[in-house]
Amino acid sequence: MEQRRVVITGQGTINPLGQSVAQTYDAMREGKCGIGPLEFQDVDRLSIRIGGQIKDYSAEAHFNRQQIALYDRYTQFTLLASREAIAQSGLVFHGALSQRAGVVLGTSGGGMTTLDDNYRTVYEEGKNRVHPFVVPKLMNNAAASHVSMENNLKGPSFTVATACASSNHAMGQAFQMVRSGMSDVMITGGSESMLCFGGIKAWEGLRVMSKSACRPFSADRNGMVQGEGAGVFVFEEYEHARARGAEIIAEIIGFAMTSDAADIVMPSKQGAARAIAGAMTDAQINPEDVCYINAHGTGTTANDKTECAAVADVFGHHANDLMMSSTKSMHGHLIGGTGAVELLACTLALTQGVVAPTIGYTEADPECALDVVPNEARDADVNIALSNAFAFGGLNAVLALRKV
Amino acid sequence: MQDIELKVREIIAEQAVLAVEDVNPDSTLESLGIDSLGLVESIFAIEETFDIQVPFNANAPTESDFDISSVASITAAIKALIAGQEK
């Protein structure tokens, strides 16, 4: 029996580079940097004060008072991205489609801003009463639930939390559910918003954050920079999409996940390599078929050299012919939402022949000796792209996409 | 100075799961089997113990002024930081 094919028929986003896919594509094409000074309460008590924060954002412009009382910032971002994606797909969920369609999303911190605000209320301000919606607002499945409610999605819905790989794991689940026939349509992607005092303070402790910039693969890189935002996609079975004349953006052709089983923070070359190779096996493609990889590329010493070594291992000579860029240099690390926003760099390459750059690149590192598309976007005919995500805890997830 | 060095040896010994006597001024963290997480925890313990801010980034451990190459160098760096605070 021929395997069901899975295509993307809608995509949406809000991130530090833009509040739509079109704006994000433009920013990636221009190599724009969305990282700047952080603005929130008590930022002066942090040693890390930069991030990819979404500026010019007003919740009131999109949601009413009752909704804002229930929606943490990460949920708001998810809903905005899902509205754009579902509108583009042209799908309306009712009847049999609605019964089986669901939403699988990635997040790591969930409603961390809500948590931070309310801890401040009870611990710092000494109040003994919090708003009644704190729990439904902060829970990690809130975003998935609100997307299901807003769109009448009554099939399988849940949230995946695998730190920096959450979105890729979520999209991999959605892909497999559509491919296996469990559903014809799944909404998927991820969201994160932990740019608040407690969120950054915790990361500060690990001593892996940069005070200056995210410069993946550059010899002078000095750490990661956090971002916030969401990316949401409509994954649809190919014949279902064709039958209704939907615009097809790209095809998801493979997915693999592996675990390092080694260290809680240090990445493993073998774990990453097995995930990359596994995604290609699942997609039934050869290493030579891959033109572009959206790297995990966090800008830490450890990740970038390990990722480059894994790619060199898996691709052999072809590693020198393919392009691999990290768009985290522009939007920062969106943690649980990062894979979803970064998948847009893959669809940009596949649909428009533009490979997003790794900006802030100043100095070659012999341990990262690949074509990282430094500083300027490049025109290229990309037929197949991979998207890497390697999480703390050694959990790896790689997706493979093809031009349609 | 003696006190500072003893406290550093205690902190490092706890991380390395060794007796304080087994941690010498010329011991390197590597020779004591302290990995990157152990190093970050040691820096945290040093900051808490001496109430100082240690300029340490795990991505570029050799580039900061805080020399972590041996117990003696760490002790000297702490002393310099404390002296800097008193100015």
PDB file of N, CA and C in Angstrom, chain A residues 24 33-34 53 72 77 122 129 170 176 181 188 196 200 223 230 260 267 282 300 344 384:
ATOM      1  N   THR A  24       8.054  37.947   8.180  1.00  0.00           N
ATOM      2  CA  THR A  24       9.179  37.107   8.618  1.00  0.00           C
ATOM      3  C   THR A  24      10.050  36.725   7.422  1.00  0.00           C
ATOM      4  N   CYS A  33      18.029  41.744  12.139  1.00  0.00           N
ATOM      5  CA  CYS A  33      18.186  41.230  13.494  1.00  0.00           C
ATOM      6  C   CYS A  33      17.019  41.693  14.374  1.00  0.00           C
ATOM      7  N   GLY A  34      16.326  40.730  14.967  1.00  0.00           N
ATOM      8  CA  GLY A  34      15.191  41.050  15.829  1.00  0.00           C
ATOM      9  C   GLY A  34      15.559  41.048  17.305  1.00  0.00           C
ATOM     10  N   GLN A  53      12.625  39.990  21.609  1.00  0.00           N
ATOM     11  CA  GLN A  53      11.315  40.285  22.192  1.00  0.00           C
ATOM     12  C   GLN A  53      10.401  40.846  21.096  1.00  0.00           C
ATOM     13  N   ASP A  72      -2.419  33.542  28.481  1.00  0.00           N
ATOM     14  CA  ASP A  72      -1.026  33.949  28.694  1.00  0.00           C
ATOM     15  C   ASP A  72      -0.462  34.413  27.352  1.00  0.00           C
ATOM     16  N   PHE A  77       0.174  34.317  21.364  1.00  0.00           N
ATOM     17  CA  PHE A  77       1.022  34.152  20.177  1.00  0.00           C
ATOM     18  C   PHE A  77       0.550  32.939  19.356  1.00  0.00           C
ATOM     19  N   VAL A 122       2.402  36.920  45.282  1.00  0.00           N
ATOM     20  CA  VAL A 122       2.306  36.271  46.600  1.00  0.00           C
ATOM     21  C   VAL A 122       3.594  36.341  47.419  1.00  0.00           C
ATOM     22  N   ARG A 129      -3.956  36.430  47.729  1.00  0.00           N
ATOM     23  CA  ARG A 129      -5.027  36.095  46.788  1.00  0.00           C
ATOM     24  C   ARG A 129      -4.506  36.272  45.378  1.00  0.00           C
ATOM     25  N   ALA A 170       6.600  17.972  18.266  1.00  0.00           N
ATOM     26  CA  ALA A 170       5.158  18.151  18.054  1.00  0.00           C
ATOM     27  C   ALA A 170       4.810  17.987  16.578  1.00  0.00           C
ATOM     28  N   GLN A 176       3.136  12.230  11.623  1.00  0.00           N
ATOM     29  CA  GLN A 176       2.870  10.794  11.678  1.00  0.00           C
ATOM     30  C   GLN A 176       1.375  10.488  11.805  1.00  0.00           C
ATOM     31  N   GLY A 181      -3.017   8.009   8.838  1.00  0.00           N
ATOM     32  CA  GLY A 181      -4.451   7.944   8.583  1.00  0.00           C
ATOM     33  C   GLY A 181      -5.298   8.227   9.808  1.00  0.00           C
ATOM     34  N   THR A 188      -0.358  22.225  13.897  1.00  0.00           N
ATOM     35  CA  THR A 188       0.833  21.911  14.689  1.00  0.00           C
ATOM     36  C   THR A 188       1.865  23.030  14.649  1.00  0.00           C
ATOM     37  N   CYS A 196      10.698  37.021  30.786  1.00  0.00           N
ATOM     38  CA  CYS A 196      10.253  37.715  31.988  1.00  0.00           C
ATOM     39  C   CYS A 196      11.388  37.538  33.003  1.00  0.00           C
ATOM     40  N   ILE A 200      14.369  34.596  32.484  1.00  0.00           N
ATOM     41  CA  ILE A 200      15.758  34.878  32.115  1.00  0.00           C
ATOM     42  C   ILE A 200      16.699  34.630  33.292  1.00  0.00           C
ATOM     43  N   GLY A 223      27.485  32.440  23.161  1.00  0.00           N
ATOM     44  CA  GLY A 223      26.310  31.933  23.846  1.00  0.00           C
ATOM     45  C   GLY A 223      25.012  32.189  23.128  1.00  0.00           C
ATOM     46  N   ALA A 230       5.660  32.402  18.148  1.00  0.00           N
ATOM     47  CA  ALA A 230       4.999  31.146  17.784  1.00  0.00           C
ATOM     48  C   ALA A 230       5.062  30.932  16.286  1.00  0.00           C
ATOM     49  N   ASP A 260      20.083  10.966  23.255  1.00  0.00           N
ATOM     50  CA  ASP A 260      21.516  10.763  23.487  1.00  0.00           C
ATOM     51  C   ASP A 260      21.765   9.739  24.599  1.00  0.00           C
ATOM     52  N   PRO A 267      25.537  18.249  24.414  1.00  0.00           N
ATOM     53  CA  PRO A 267      25.010  17.509  23.260  1.00  0.00           C
ATOM     54  C   PRO A 267      25.938  16.376  22.832  1.00  0.00           C
ATOM     55  N   ASP A 282      13.735   7.856   6.755  1.00  0.00           N
ATOM     56  CA  ASP A 282      12.269   7.902   6.792  1.00  0.00           C
ATOM     57  C   ASP A 282      11.724   8.544   5.519  1.00  0.00           C
ATOM     58  N   THR A 300      26.035  28.505  21.080  1.00  0.00           N
ATOM     59  CA  THR A 300      26.902  28.071  22.180  1.00  0.00           C
ATOM     60  C   THR A 300      28.094  27.322  21.580  1.00  0.00           C
ATOM     61  N   LEU A 344       9.898  27.892   9.006  1.00  0.00           N
ATOM     62  CA  LEU A 344       9.612  28.926   8.001  1.00  0.00           C
ATOM     63  C   LEU A 344      10.840  29.203   7.137  1.00  0.00           C
ATOM     64  N   ILE A 384      15.138  19.915  -1.366  1.00  0.00           N
ATOM     65  CA  ILE A 384      14.906  19.200  -0.098  1.00  0.00           C
ATOM     66  C   ILE A 384      15.641  19.928   1.035  1.00  0.00           C
TER      67      ILE A 384
END
